[in-house]
PDB file of C-alpha atoms in Angstrom:
ATOM      1  CA  MET A   1     106.258 102.739  72.909  1.00  0.00           C
ATOM      2  CA  LEU A   2     109.734 103.450  74.290  1.00  0.00           C
ATOM      3  CA  ASN A   3     108.891 106.477  76.423  1.00  0.00           C
ATOM      4  CA  GLY A   4     111.247 106.937  79.363  1.00  0.00           C
ATOM      5  CA  LYS A   5     113.832 104.562  77.896  1.00  0.00           C
ATOM      6  CA  THR A   6     117.415 105.400  77.032  1.00  0.00           C
ATOM      7  CA  ALA A   7     119.068 103.802  74.015  1.00  0.00           C
ATOM      8  CA  VAL A   8     122.749 103.699  73.089  1.00  0.00           C
ATOM      9  CA  VAL A   9     123.524 103.173  69.414  1.00  0.00           C
ATOM     10  CA  THR A  10     127.155 102.630  68.452  1.00  0.00           C
ATOM     11  CA  GLY A  11     128.193 103.759  64.998  1.00  0.00           C
ATOM     12  CA  GLY A  12     125.181 106.025  65.168  1.00  0.00           C
ATOM     13  CA  SER A  13     126.317 108.930  63.033  1.00  0.00           C
ATOM     14  CA  ARG A  14     125.615 107.484  59.608  1.00  0.00           C
ATOM     15  CA  GLY A  15     123.916 104.733  57.647  1.00  0.00           C
ATOM     16  CA  ILE A  16     122.049 102.015  59.511  1.00  0.00           C
ATOM     17  CA  GLY A  17     123.032 103.408  62.921  1.00  0.00           C
ATOM     18  CA  ARG A  18     121.568 106.808  62.108  1.00  0.00           C
ATOM     19  CA  ALA A  19     118.263 105.279  60.988  1.00  0.00           C
ATOM     20  CA  ILE A  20     118.140 103.206  64.190  1.00  0.00           C
ATOM     21  CA  ALA A  21     118.836 106.251  66.375  1.00  0.00           C
ATOM     22  CA  ILE A  22     116.120 108.358  64.750  1.00  0.00           C
ATOM     23  CA  THR A  23     113.583 105.518  64.677  1.00  0.00           C
ATOM     24  CA  LEU A  24     114.057 104.708  68.370  1.00  0.00           C
ATOM     25  CA  ALA A  25     113.722 108.432  69.146  1.00  0.00           C
ATOM     26  CA  GLU A  26     110.459 108.577  67.177  1.00  0.00           C
ATOM     27  CA  ALA A  27     109.290 105.646  69.302  1.00  0.00           C
ATOM     28  CA  GLY A  28     109.988 107.709  72.433  1.00  0.00           C
ATOM     29  CA  ALA A  29     113.518 106.823  73.586  1.00  0.00           C
ATOM     30  CA  ASP A  30     116.247 109.283  74.502  1.00  0.00           C
ATOM     31  CA  ILE A  31     119.275 108.573  72.348  1.00  0.00           C
ATOM     32  CA  VAL A  32     123.019 108.427  72.822  1.00  0.00           C
ATOM     33  CA  ILE A  33     125.139 107.711  69.792  1.00  0.00           C
ATOM     34  CA  PHE A  34     128.767 106.683  69.846  1.00  0.00           C
ATOM     35  CA  TYR A  35     130.672 107.807  66.765  1.00  0.00           C
ATOM     36  CA  ALA A  36     134.240 107.216  65.636  1.00  0.00           C
ATOM     37  CA  GLY A  37     135.209 110.475  64.020  1.00  0.00           C
ATOM     38  CA  ASN A  38     132.625 112.099  61.763  1.00  0.00           C
ATOM     39  CA  HIS A  39     131.553 114.897  64.059  1.00  0.00           C
ATOM     40  CA  THR A  40     129.379 116.673  61.470  1.00  0.00           C
ATOM     41  CA  ALA A  41     127.435 113.518  60.654  1.00  0.00           C
ATOM     42  CA  ALA A  42     126.992 112.761  64.362  1.00  0.00           C
ATOM     43  CA  GLU A  43     125.592 116.247  64.965  1.00  0.00           C
ATOM     44  CA  GLU A  44     123.179 115.826  62.063  1.00  0.00           C
ATOM     45  CA  THR A  45     121.858 112.606  63.582  1.00  0.00           C
ATOM     46  CA  ILE A  46     121.461 114.234  66.987  1.00  0.00           C
ATOM     47  CA  GLN A  47     119.685 117.184  65.379  1.00  0.00           C
ATOM     48  CA  SER A  48     117.179 114.766  63.827  1.00  0.00           C
ATOM     49  CA  VAL A  49     116.759 113.037  67.201  1.00  0.00           C
ATOM     50  CA  ARG A  50     115.984 116.347  68.892  1.00  0.00           C
ATOM     51  CA  GLU A  51     113.450 117.196  66.207  1.00  0.00           C
ATOM     52  CA  THR A  52     111.409 114.220  67.439  1.00  0.00           C
ATOM     53  CA  GLY A  53     111.246 115.877  70.864  1.00  0.00           C
ATOM     54  CA  ARG A  54     113.610 113.437  72.549  1.00  0.00           C
ATOM     55  CA  GLN A  55     117.000 114.137  74.081  1.00  0.00           C
ATOM     56  CA  GLY A  56     120.096 113.320  72.086  1.00  0.00           C
ATOM     57  CA  LEU A  57     123.763 113.066  72.965  1.00  0.00           C
ATOM     58  CA  ALA A  58     126.706 112.266  70.687  1.00  0.00           C
ATOM     59  CA  LEU A  59     129.884 110.888  72.235  1.00  0.00           C
ATOM     60  CA  LYS A  60     133.133 110.331  70.359  1.00  0.00           C
ATOM     61  CA  VAL A  61     134.119 106.813  71.386  1.00  0.00           C
ATOM     62  CA  ASP A  62     136.535 104.256  70.010  1.00  0.00           C
ATOM     63  CA  VAL A  63     134.478 101.164  70.884  1.00  0.00           C
ATOM     64  CA  SER A  64     137.568  98.946  70.827  1.00  0.00           C
ATOM     65  CA  ASP A  65     139.069 100.920  73.737  1.00  0.00           C
ATOM     66  CA  LYS A  66     137.814  99.692  77.120  1.00  0.00           C
ATOM     67  CA  GLU A  67     138.593 102.902  78.978  1.00  0.00           C
ATOM     68  CA  GLN A  68     136.723 105.049  76.462  1.00  0.00           C
ATOM     69  CA  VAL A  69     133.727 102.701  76.470  1.00  0.00           C
ATOM     70  CA  ASP A  70     133.536 102.542  80.270  1.00  0.00           C
ATOM     71  CA  ALA A  71     133.839 106.323  80.575  1.00  0.00           C
ATOM     72  CA  ALA A  72     131.154 106.877  77.934  1.00  0.00           C
ATOM     73  CA  LEU A  73     128.707 104.471  79.597  1.00  0.00           C
ATOM     74  CA  LYS A  74     129.313 106.178  82.913  1.00  0.00           C
ATOM     75  CA  GLU A  75     128.416 109.479  81.275  1.00  0.00           C
ATOM     76  CA  VAL A  76     125.241 107.952  79.803  1.00  0.00           C
ATOM     77  CA  VAL A  77     124.097 106.660  83.188  1.00  0.00           C
ATOM     78  CA  SER A  78     124.929 109.917  84.972  1.00  0.00           C
ATOM     79  CA  THR A  79     123.130 111.967  82.302  1.00  0.00           C
ATOM     80  CA  PHE A  80     120.018 109.848  81.769  1.00  0.00           C
ATOM     81  CA  GLY A  81     120.023 107.774  84.963  1.00  0.00           C
ATOM     82  CA  ARG A  82     119.636 104.525  83.043  1.00  0.00           C
ATOM     83  CA  VAL A  83     120.364 102.560  79.900  1.00  0.00           C
ATOM     84  CA  ASP A  84     117.639 100.282  78.550  1.00  0.00           C
ATOM     85  CA  ILE A  85     118.691  99.520  75.013  1.00  0.00           C
ATOM     86  CA  LEU A  86     122.130  98.902  73.520  1.00  0.00           C
ATOM     87  CA  VAL A  87     122.524  98.548  69.770  1.00  0.00           C
ATOM     88  CA  ASN A  88     125.978  97.320  68.798  1.00  0.00           C
ATOM     89  CA  ASN A  89     126.103  98.623  65.273  1.00  0.00           C
ATOM     90  CA  ALA A  90     129.600 100.127  64.881  1.00  0.00           C
ATOM     91  CA  GLY A  91     131.390  98.437  62.022  1.00  0.00           C
ATOM     92  CA  ILE A  92     134.179  98.983  59.541  1.00  0.00           C
ATOM     93  CA  THR A  93     135.425  97.093  56.490  1.00  0.00           C
ATOM     94  CA  ARG A  94     138.981  96.422  55.331  1.00  0.00           C
ATOM     95  CA  ASP A  95     138.257  94.108  52.413  1.00  0.00           C
ATOM     96  CA  ASN A  96     140.935  91.929  50.908  1.00  0.00           C
ATOM     97  CA  LEU A  97     141.336  88.378  49.708  1.00  0.00           C
ATOM     98  CA  LEU A  98     142.451  86.235  52.616  1.00  0.00           C
ATOM     99  CA  MET A  99     145.807  85.436  51.006  1.00  0.00           C
ATOM    100  CA  ARG A 100     146.522  89.156  50.694  1.00  0.00           C
ATOM    101  CA  MET A 101     144.908  90.278  53.930  1.00  0.00           C
ATOM    102  CA  LYS A 102     147.323  92.055  56.251  1.00  0.00           C
ATOM    103  CA  GLU A 103     147.340  91.236  59.931  1.00  0.00           C
ATOM    104  CA  ASP A 104     146.485  94.856  60.591  1.00  0.00           C
ATOM    105  CA  GLU A 105     143.368  94.665  58.383  1.00  0.00           C
ATOM    106  CA  TRP A 106     142.233  91.616  60.316  1.00  0.00           C
ATOM    107  CA  ASP A 107     142.927  93.167  63.718  1.00  0.00           C
ATOM    108  CA  GLN A 108     141.203  96.479  63.006  1.00  0.00           C
ATOM    109  CA  VAL A 109     137.976  94.876  61.842  1.00  0.00           C
ATOM    110  CA  ILE A 110     137.836  92.368  64.703  1.00  0.00           C
ATOM    111  CA  ALA A 111     138.620  95.147  67.203  1.00  0.00           C
ATOM    112  CA  THR A 112     135.820  97.477  66.115  1.00  0.00           C
ATOM    113  CA  ASN A 113     133.169  95.021  64.949  1.00  0.00           C
ATOM    114  CA  LEU A 114     133.524  92.251  67.547  1.00  0.00           C
ATOM    115  CA  LYS A 115     135.567  93.421  70.525  1.00  0.00           C
ATOM    116  CA  GLY A 116     133.630  96.694  70.464  1.00  0.00           C
ATOM    117  CA  ALA A 117     130.369  94.808  70.986  1.00  0.00           C
ATOM    118  CA  PHE A 118     131.936  92.787  73.802  1.00  0.00           C
ATOM    119  CA  LEU A 119     133.135  95.922  75.609  1.00  0.00           C
ATOM    120  CA  CYS A 120     129.882  97.847  75.197  1.00  0.00           C
ATOM    121  CA  THR A 121     127.814  94.841  76.300  1.00  0.00           C
ATOM    122  CA  LYS A 122     130.001  94.295  79.358  1.00  0.00           C
ATOM    123  CA  ALA A 123     129.611  97.956  80.288  1.00  0.00           C
ATOM    124  CA  VAL A 124     125.782  97.967  80.105  1.00  0.00           C
ATOM    125  CA  ILE A 125     125.212  94.707  81.997  1.00  0.00           C
ATOM    126  CA  ARG A 126     125.635  96.307  85.402  1.00  0.00           C
ATOM    127  CA  PRO A 127     123.044  99.076  84.924  1.00  0.00           C
ATOM    128  CA  MET A 128     120.706  96.628  83.177  1.00  0.00           C
ATOM    129  CA  LEU A 129     120.975  94.130  86.051  1.00  0.00           C
ATOM    130  CA  LYS A 130     120.131  96.894  88.486  1.00  0.00           C
ATOM    131  CA  GLN A 131     117.119  97.864  86.386  1.00  0.00           C
ATOM    132  CA  LYS A 132     116.172  94.178  86.103  1.00  0.00           C
ATOM    133  CA  GLY A 133     115.767  94.376  82.374  1.00  0.00           C
ATOM    134  CA  GLY A 134     117.240  95.525  79.100  1.00  0.00           C
ATOM    135  CA  ARG A 135     117.582  94.933  75.398  1.00  0.00           C
ATOM    136  CA  ILE A 136     120.835  94.262  73.598  1.00  0.00           C
ATOM    137  CA  ILE A 137     120.737  94.121  69.811  1.00  0.00           C
ATOM    138  CA  ASN A 138     123.799  93.234  67.771  1.00  0.00           C
ATOM    139  CA  ILE A 139     123.931  94.188  64.121  1.00  0.00           C
ATOM    140  CA  SER A 140     125.486  91.215  62.337  1.00  0.00           C
ATOM    141  CA  SER A 141     125.273  90.625  58.588  1.00  0.00           C
ATOM    142  CA  VAL A 142     124.028  88.179  56.006  1.00  0.00           C
ATOM    143  CA  VAL A 143     127.685  87.496  55.170  1.00  0.00           C
ATOM    144  CA  GLY A 144     128.279  86.383  58.769  1.00  0.00           C
ATOM    145  CA  VAL A 145     125.959  83.490  57.984  1.00  0.00           C
ATOM    146  CA  ALA A 146     126.669  82.877  54.299  1.00  0.00           C
ATOM    147  CA  GLY A 147     130.339  83.934  53.935  1.00  0.00           C
ATOM    148  CA  ASN A 148     131.667  86.354  51.316  1.00  0.00           C
ATOM    149  CA  PRO A 149     134.903  86.330  49.331  1.00  0.00           C
ATOM    150  CA  GLY A 150     137.188  89.253  50.150  1.00  0.00           C
ATOM    151  CA  GLN A 151     135.721  89.781  53.605  1.00  0.00           C
ATOM    152  CA  ALA A 152     137.231  87.088  55.833  1.00  0.00           C
ATOM    153  CA  ASN A 153     137.824  89.611  58.644  1.00  0.00           C
ATOM    154  CA  TYR A 154     134.372  91.199  58.413  1.00  0.00           C
ATOM    155  CA  VAL A 155     132.616  87.834  58.060  1.00  0.00           C
ATOM    156  CA  ALA A 156     134.501  86.366  61.032  1.00  0.00           C
ATOM    157  CA  ALA A 157     133.529  89.367  63.162  1.00  0.00           C
ATOM    158  CA  LYS A 158     129.885  89.246  62.063  1.00  0.00           C
ATOM    159  CA  ALA A 159     129.668  85.487  62.676  1.00  0.00           C
ATOM    160  CA  GLY A 160     131.346  86.093  66.025  1.00  0.00           C
ATOM    161  CA  LEU A 161     128.583  88.538  66.917  1.00  0.00           C
ATOM    162  CA  ILE A 162     126.016  85.769  66.455  1.00  0.00           C
ATOM    163  CA  GLY A 163     127.894  83.541  68.904  1.00  0.00           C
ATOM    164  CA  LEU A 164     128.255  86.430  71.322  1.00  0.00           C
ATOM    165  CA  THR A 165     124.520  87.056  71.013  1.00  0.00           C
ATOM    166  CA  LYS A 166     123.562  83.469  71.878  1.00  0.00           C
ATOM    167  CA  THR A 167     125.887  83.212  74.864  1.00  0.00           C
ATOM    168  CA  THR A 168     125.013  86.616  76.297  1.00  0.00           C
ATOM    169  CA  ALA A 169     121.333  85.780  75.843  1.00  0.00           C
ATOM    170  CA  LYS A 170     121.742  82.586  77.887  1.00  0.00           C
ATOM    171  CA  GLU A 171     123.739  84.329  80.611  1.00  0.00           C
ATOM    172  CA  LEU A 172     121.289  87.175  81.078  1.00  0.00           C
ATOM    173  CA  ALA A 173     117.908  85.617  80.323  1.00  0.00           C
ATOM    174  CA  SER A 174     117.095  85.011  83.989  1.00  0.00           C
ATOM    175  CA  ARG A 175     117.397  88.750  84.603  1.00  0.00           C
ATOM    176  CA  GLY A 176     114.946  89.904  81.971  1.00  0.00           C
ATOM    177  CA  ILE A 177     117.617  91.059  79.548  1.00  0.00           C
ATOM    178  CA  THR A 178     117.115  89.902  75.961  1.00  0.00           C
ATOM    179  CA  VAL A 179     119.947  89.716  73.458  1.00  0.00           C
ATOM    180  CA  ASN A 180     119.361  89.309  69.741  1.00  0.00           C
ATOM    181  CA  ALA A 181     121.167  89.801  66.467  1.00  0.00           C
ATOM    182  CA  ILE A 182     119.919  91.270  63.236  1.00  0.00           C
ATOM    183  CA  ALA A 183     121.539  90.138  60.011  1.00  0.00           C
ATOM    184  CA  PRO A 184     120.981  92.788  57.341  1.00  0.00           C
ATOM    185  CA  GLY A 185     121.314  91.801  53.711  1.00  0.00           C
ATOM    186  CA  PHE A 186     122.362  94.274  51.053  1.00  0.00           C
ATOM    187  CA  ILE A 187     121.478  97.693  52.460  1.00  0.00           C
ATOM    188  CA  GLU A 188     122.063 100.954  50.612  1.00  0.00           C
ATOM    189  CA  THR A 189     124.528 102.946  52.750  1.00  0.00           C
ATOM    190  CA  ASP A 190     127.888 104.711  52.432  1.00  0.00           C
ATOM    191  CA  MET A 191     129.502 101.340  53.168  1.00  0.00           C
ATOM    192  CA  THR A 192     127.903  99.650  50.168  1.00  0.00           C
ATOM    193  CA  SER A 193     127.885 102.652  47.803  1.00  0.00           C
ATOM    194  CA  VAL A 194     131.580 102.114  47.074  1.00  0.00           C
ATOM    195  CA  LEU A 195     130.970  98.688  45.518  1.00  0.00           C
ATOM    196  CA  ASP A 196     131.132  98.569  41.726  1.00  0.00           C
ATOM    197  CA  GLU A 197     127.983  98.406  39.616  1.00  0.00           C
ATOM    198  CA  ALA A 198     128.583  94.914  38.234  1.00  0.00           C
ATOM    199  CA  LEU A 199     128.905  93.490  41.752  1.00  0.00           C
ATOM    200  CA  LYS A 200     125.807  95.360  42.916  1.00  0.00           C
ATOM    201  CA  GLU A 201     123.847  94.004  39.961  1.00  0.00           C
ATOM    202  CA  GLN A 202     124.998  90.480  40.712  1.00  0.00           C
ATOM    203  CA  MET A 203     124.001  90.881  44.350  1.00  0.00           C
ATOM    204  CA  ARG A 204     120.582  92.162  43.421  1.00  0.00           C
ATOM    205  CA  SER A 205     120.008  89.064  41.321  1.00  0.00           C
ATOM    206  CA  GLU A 206     120.547  86.986  44.456  1.00  0.00           C
ATOM    207  CA  ILE A 207     117.855  88.780  46.461  1.00  0.00           C
ATOM    208  CA  PRO A 208     114.518  86.948  46.194  1.00  0.00           C
ATOM    209  CA  LEU A 209     112.548  90.166  46.804  1.00  0.00           C
ATOM    210  CA  GLY A 210     114.538  91.719  43.957  1.00  0.00           C
ATOM    211  CA  TYR A 211     115.611  95.014  45.519  1.00  0.00           C
ATOM    212  CA  TYR A 212     118.088  96.374  48.034  1.00  0.00           C
ATOM    213  CA  GLY A 213     117.068  97.102  51.580  1.00  0.00           C
ATOM    214  CA  THR A 214     117.210 100.502  53.243  1.00  0.00           C
ATOM    215  CA  PRO A 215     118.590 101.471  56.670  1.00  0.00           C
ATOM    216  CA  GLN A 216     114.956 101.980  57.714  1.00  0.00           C
ATOM    217  CA  ASP A 217     114.224  98.279  57.137  1.00  0.00           C
ATOM    218  CA  ILE A 218     116.851  97.441  59.757  1.00  0.00           C
ATOM    219  CA  ALA A 219     115.703 100.183  62.122  1.00  0.00           C
ATOM    220  CA  GLU A 220     112.150  98.783  62.115  1.00  0.00           C
ATOM    221  CA  ALA A 221     113.416  95.354  63.196  1.00  0.00           C
ATOM    222  CA  VAL A 222     115.502  96.958  65.956  1.00  0.00           C
ATOM    223  CA  LYS A 223     112.480  98.926  67.164  1.00  0.00           C
ATOM    224  CA  PHE A 224     110.423  95.740  67.335  1.00  0.00           C
ATOM    225  CA  LEU A 225     113.059  93.850  69.341  1.00  0.00           C
ATOM    226  CA  ALA A 226     113.613  96.845  71.635  1.00  0.00           C
ATOM    227  CA  SER A 227     109.923  97.245  72.439  1.00  0.00           C
ATOM    228  CA  ASP A 228     107.576  95.157  74.581  1.00  0.00           C
ATOM    229  CA  SER A 229     106.434  93.446  71.388  1.00  0.00           C
ATOM    230  CA  GLY A 230     109.780  91.628  71.288  1.00  0.00           C
ATOM    231  CA  ARG A 231     109.942  90.624  74.937  1.00  0.00           C
ATOM    232  CA  TYR A 232     109.728  86.847  74.340  1.00  0.00           C
ATOM    233  CA  ILE A 233     112.486  86.723  71.731  1.00  0.00           C
ATOM    234  CA  THR A 234     116.072  86.152  72.849  1.00  0.00           C
ATOM    235  CA  GLY A 235     119.226  84.602  71.422  1.00  0.00           C
ATOM    236  CA  GLN A 236     117.897  84.840  67.871  1.00  0.00           C
ATOM    237  CA  THR A 237     119.277  86.147  64.626  1.00  0.00           C
ATOM    238  CA  ILE A 238     116.643  87.974  62.597  1.00  0.00           C
ATOM    239  CA  HIS A 239     117.414  88.056  58.891  1.00  0.00           C
ATOM    240  CA  VAL A 240     116.357  91.306  57.268  1.00  0.00           C
ATOM    241  CA  ASP A 241     117.667  90.597  53.812  1.00  0.00           C
ATOM    242  CA  GLY A 242     114.891  90.297  51.266  1.00  0.00           C
ATOM    243  CA  GLY A 243     115.128  86.518  51.543  1.00  0.00           C
ATOM    244  CA  MET A 244     118.832  86.069  50.733  1.00  0.00           C
ATOM    245  CA  VAL A 245     119.290  83.561  53.564  1.00  0.00           C
ATOM    246  CA  MET A 246     116.499  81.242  54.589  1.00  0.00           C
ATOM    247  CA  ASN A 247     116.938  78.933  57.557  1.00  0.00           C
TER     248      ASN A 247
ATOM    249  CA  MET B   1     132.238  93.786 112.648  1.00  0.00           C
ATOM    250  CA  ALA B   2     128.928  92.669 114.106  1.00  0.00           C
ATOM    251  CA  ASP B   3     127.157  95.542 112.437  1.00  0.00           C
ATOM    252  CA  THR B   4     128.681  94.735 109.043  1.00  0.00           C
ATOM    253  CA  LEU B   5     127.666  91.102 109.383  1.00  0.00           C
ATOM    254  CA  GLU B   6     124.101  92.052 110.232  1.00  0.00           C
ATOM    255  CA  ARG B   7     123.807  94.311 107.194  1.00  0.00           C
ATOM    256  CA  VAL B   8     125.404  91.730 104.904  1.00  0.00           C
ATOM    257  CA  LYS B   9     123.117  89.045 106.315  1.00  0.00           C
ATOM    258  CA  LYS B  10     120.035  91.102 105.625  1.00  0.00           C
ATOM    259  CA  ILE B  11     121.010  91.608 101.982  1.00  0.00           C
ATOM    260  CA  ILE B  12     121.882  87.942 101.470  1.00  0.00           C
ATOM    261  CA  VAL B  13     118.637  86.748 103.038  1.00  0.00           C
ATOM    262  CA  GLU B  14     116.619  89.007 100.728  1.00  0.00           C
ATOM    263  CA  ARG B  15     118.670  88.446  97.628  1.00  0.00           C
ATOM    264  CA  LEU B  16     119.152  84.676  97.819  1.00  0.00           C
ATOM    265  CA  ASP B  17     115.945  83.863  99.630  1.00  0.00           C
ATOM    266  CA  VAL B  18     117.683  81.817 102.348  1.00  0.00           C
ATOM    267  CA  ASP B  19     117.076  81.390 106.061  1.00  0.00           C
ATOM    268  CA  GLU B  20     118.990  83.826 108.266  1.00  0.00           C
ATOM    269  CA  ALA B  21     120.401  80.960 110.352  1.00  0.00           C
ATOM    270  CA  GLU B  22     122.171  79.601 107.253  1.00  0.00           C
ATOM    271  CA  VAL B  23     124.104  82.817 106.741  1.00  0.00           C
ATOM    272  CA  THR B  24     127.141  82.140 108.916  1.00  0.00           C
ATOM    273  CA  LEU B  25     130.627  83.533 108.393  1.00  0.00           C
ATOM    274  CA  GLU B  26     131.787  80.136 107.142  1.00  0.00           C
ATOM    275  CA  ALA B  27     128.917  79.639 104.685  1.00  0.00           C
ATOM    276  CA  SER B  28     129.989  79.414 101.041  1.00  0.00           C
ATOM    277  CA  ILE B  29     127.837  81.753  98.978  1.00  0.00           C
ATOM    278  CA  LYS B  30     127.613  79.375  96.052  1.00  0.00           C
ATOM    279  CA  GLU B  31     127.743  75.943  97.681  1.00  0.00           C
ATOM    280  CA  ASP B  32     125.887  76.533 100.944  1.00  0.00           C
ATOM    281  CA  LEU B  33     123.585  79.382  99.988  1.00  0.00           C
ATOM    282  CA  GLY B  34     122.813  78.193  96.462  1.00  0.00           C
ATOM    283  CA  ALA B  35     123.850  81.280  94.518  1.00  0.00           C
ATOM    284  CA  ASP B  36     124.759  80.932  90.841  1.00  0.00           C
ATOM    285  CA  SER B  37     127.444  83.120  89.238  1.00  0.00           C
ATOM    286  CA  LEU B  38     124.963  85.785  88.228  1.00  0.00           C
ATOM    287  CA  ASP B  39     123.479  85.865  91.739  1.00  0.00           C
ATOM    288  CA  VAL B  40     126.964  86.590  93.035  1.00  0.00           C
ATOM    289  CA  VAL B  41     127.322  89.495  90.582  1.00  0.00           C
ATOM    290  CA  ASP B  42     123.946  90.830  91.712  1.00  0.00           C
ATOM    291  CA  LEU B  43     124.898  90.435  95.348  1.00  0.00           C
ATOM    292  CA  ILE B  44     128.208  92.221  94.908  1.00  0.00           C
ATOM    293  CA  MET B  45     126.444  95.127  93.180  1.00  0.00           C
ATOM    294  CA  GLU B  46     123.993  95.460  96.017  1.00  0.00           C
ATOM    295  CA  LEU B  47     126.773  95.338  98.593  1.00  0.00           C
ATOM    296  CA  GLU B  48     128.599  98.071  96.676  1.00  0.00           C
ATOM    297  CA  ASP B  49     125.515 100.268  96.914  1.00  0.00           C
ATOM    298  CA  GLU B  50     124.843  99.472 100.579  1.00  0.00           C
ATOM    299  CA  PHE B  51     128.419 100.100 101.727  1.00  0.00           C
ATOM    300  CA  GLU B  52     129.303 102.733  99.113  1.00  0.00           C
ATOM    301  CA  LEU B  53     132.437 101.046  97.884  1.00  0.00           C
ATOM    302  CA  GLU B  54     133.659  99.418  94.708  1.00  0.00           C
ATOM    303  CA  ILE B  55     134.599  95.754  94.537  1.00  0.00           C
ATOM    304  CA  GLY B  56     136.719  95.133  91.422  1.00  0.00           C
ATOM    305  CA  ASP B  57     136.278  91.998  89.301  1.00  0.00           C
ATOM    306  CA  ASP B  58     139.535  90.521  90.578  1.00  0.00           C
ATOM    307  CA  GLU B  59     138.616  91.072  94.207  1.00  0.00           C
ATOM    308  CA  ALA B  60     135.098  89.806  93.634  1.00  0.00           C
ATOM    309  CA  ALA B  61     136.527  86.586  92.218  1.00  0.00           C
ATOM    310  CA  LYS B  62     138.311  85.937  95.522  1.00  0.00           C
ATOM    311  CA  ILE B  63     135.153  86.168  97.574  1.00  0.00           C
ATOM    312  CA  SER B  64     133.662  82.781  98.353  1.00  0.00           C
ATOM    313  CA  THR B  65     132.231  82.857 101.889  1.00  0.00           C
ATOM    314  CA  VAL B  66     130.113  85.298 103.845  1.00  0.00           C
ATOM    315  CA  GLY B  67     133.171  85.887 106.024  1.00  0.00           C
ATOM    316  CA  ASP B  68     135.157  86.960 102.934  1.00  0.00           C
ATOM    317  CA  ILE B  69     132.560  89.635 102.223  1.00  0.00           C
ATOM    318  CA  VAL B  70     132.544  90.943 105.795  1.00  0.00           C
ATOM    319  CA  GLU B  71     136.326  90.990 105.904  1.00  0.00           C
ATOM    320  CA  TYR B  72     136.569  92.815 102.591  1.00  0.00           C
ATOM    321  CA  ILE B  73     134.065  95.432 103.641  1.00  0.00           C
ATOM    322  CA  ASN B  74     135.677  96.038 107.023  1.00  0.00           C
ATOM    323  CA  LYS B  75     139.074  96.400 105.407  1.00  0.00           C
ATOM    324  CA  HIS B  76     137.869  98.887 102.775  1.00  0.00           C
ATOM    325  CA  ASN B  77     135.274 100.912 104.571  1.00  0.00           C
TER     326      ASN B  77
END
């Protein structure tokens, strides 16, 4: 399905990013993950990638740092000769009510979650233009569409990703590069495991399908968009959320 | 100079699908040769490969005519 392709997954060491990396490898793609700091987790992901028979490479990259991103993409292209799929998945949370939110909490989240996607996208455009094709998939969030108290920074970044998706899609459509966003709902990961039980229960009651999603649910949607099956879809936001948001 | 122009011409003719006679030193890449912004990016990338040099974003922004390209290449090659 994705044989001969190279995919870059940011935030690929854990959670949704790990599931995406392994799923794309199972579909035939060689995988590069960017990770922020958890070296052990990154190695575990790469080990799972290699078990599928594909090549795997983990690079420690701060996605909000242009020099690091450019250097990493250069390494990807020199190692694999190409980059076909970029999944902008790296994300952090610094939750706080807006009136208590520190400037630093705002800046950190915007830098990683939004600027990181901008820098990684900018860095893959050149190789993708040369290849006359590519797939860029931005991992947004249900809260980027619906809003969520206590997450003004995260929500702003995730909504920003949807705007970035639409504009990049329009700019690159004539060159065979598709750009889409996926908006996960409540997915069981390290990021959501820290939430308290009462809040989790309340969230579950708001999911029409009645249960939380898994990282694999998101990975399947990414695989679809990254493959030939998704070739006619661009500029869209796919909601993988058990029905929480219906447009 | 002549050689550079010939090589640049060849790339522009292929890339922008224009008649060779239109590709003069004075021709504006966007206005006279009908390139859109993304065509220009494509063109610059191909020129970088052909002449084995790097044209930074700031320098690329200053290029507007075929003559600008030839001049840039001759200065940096």
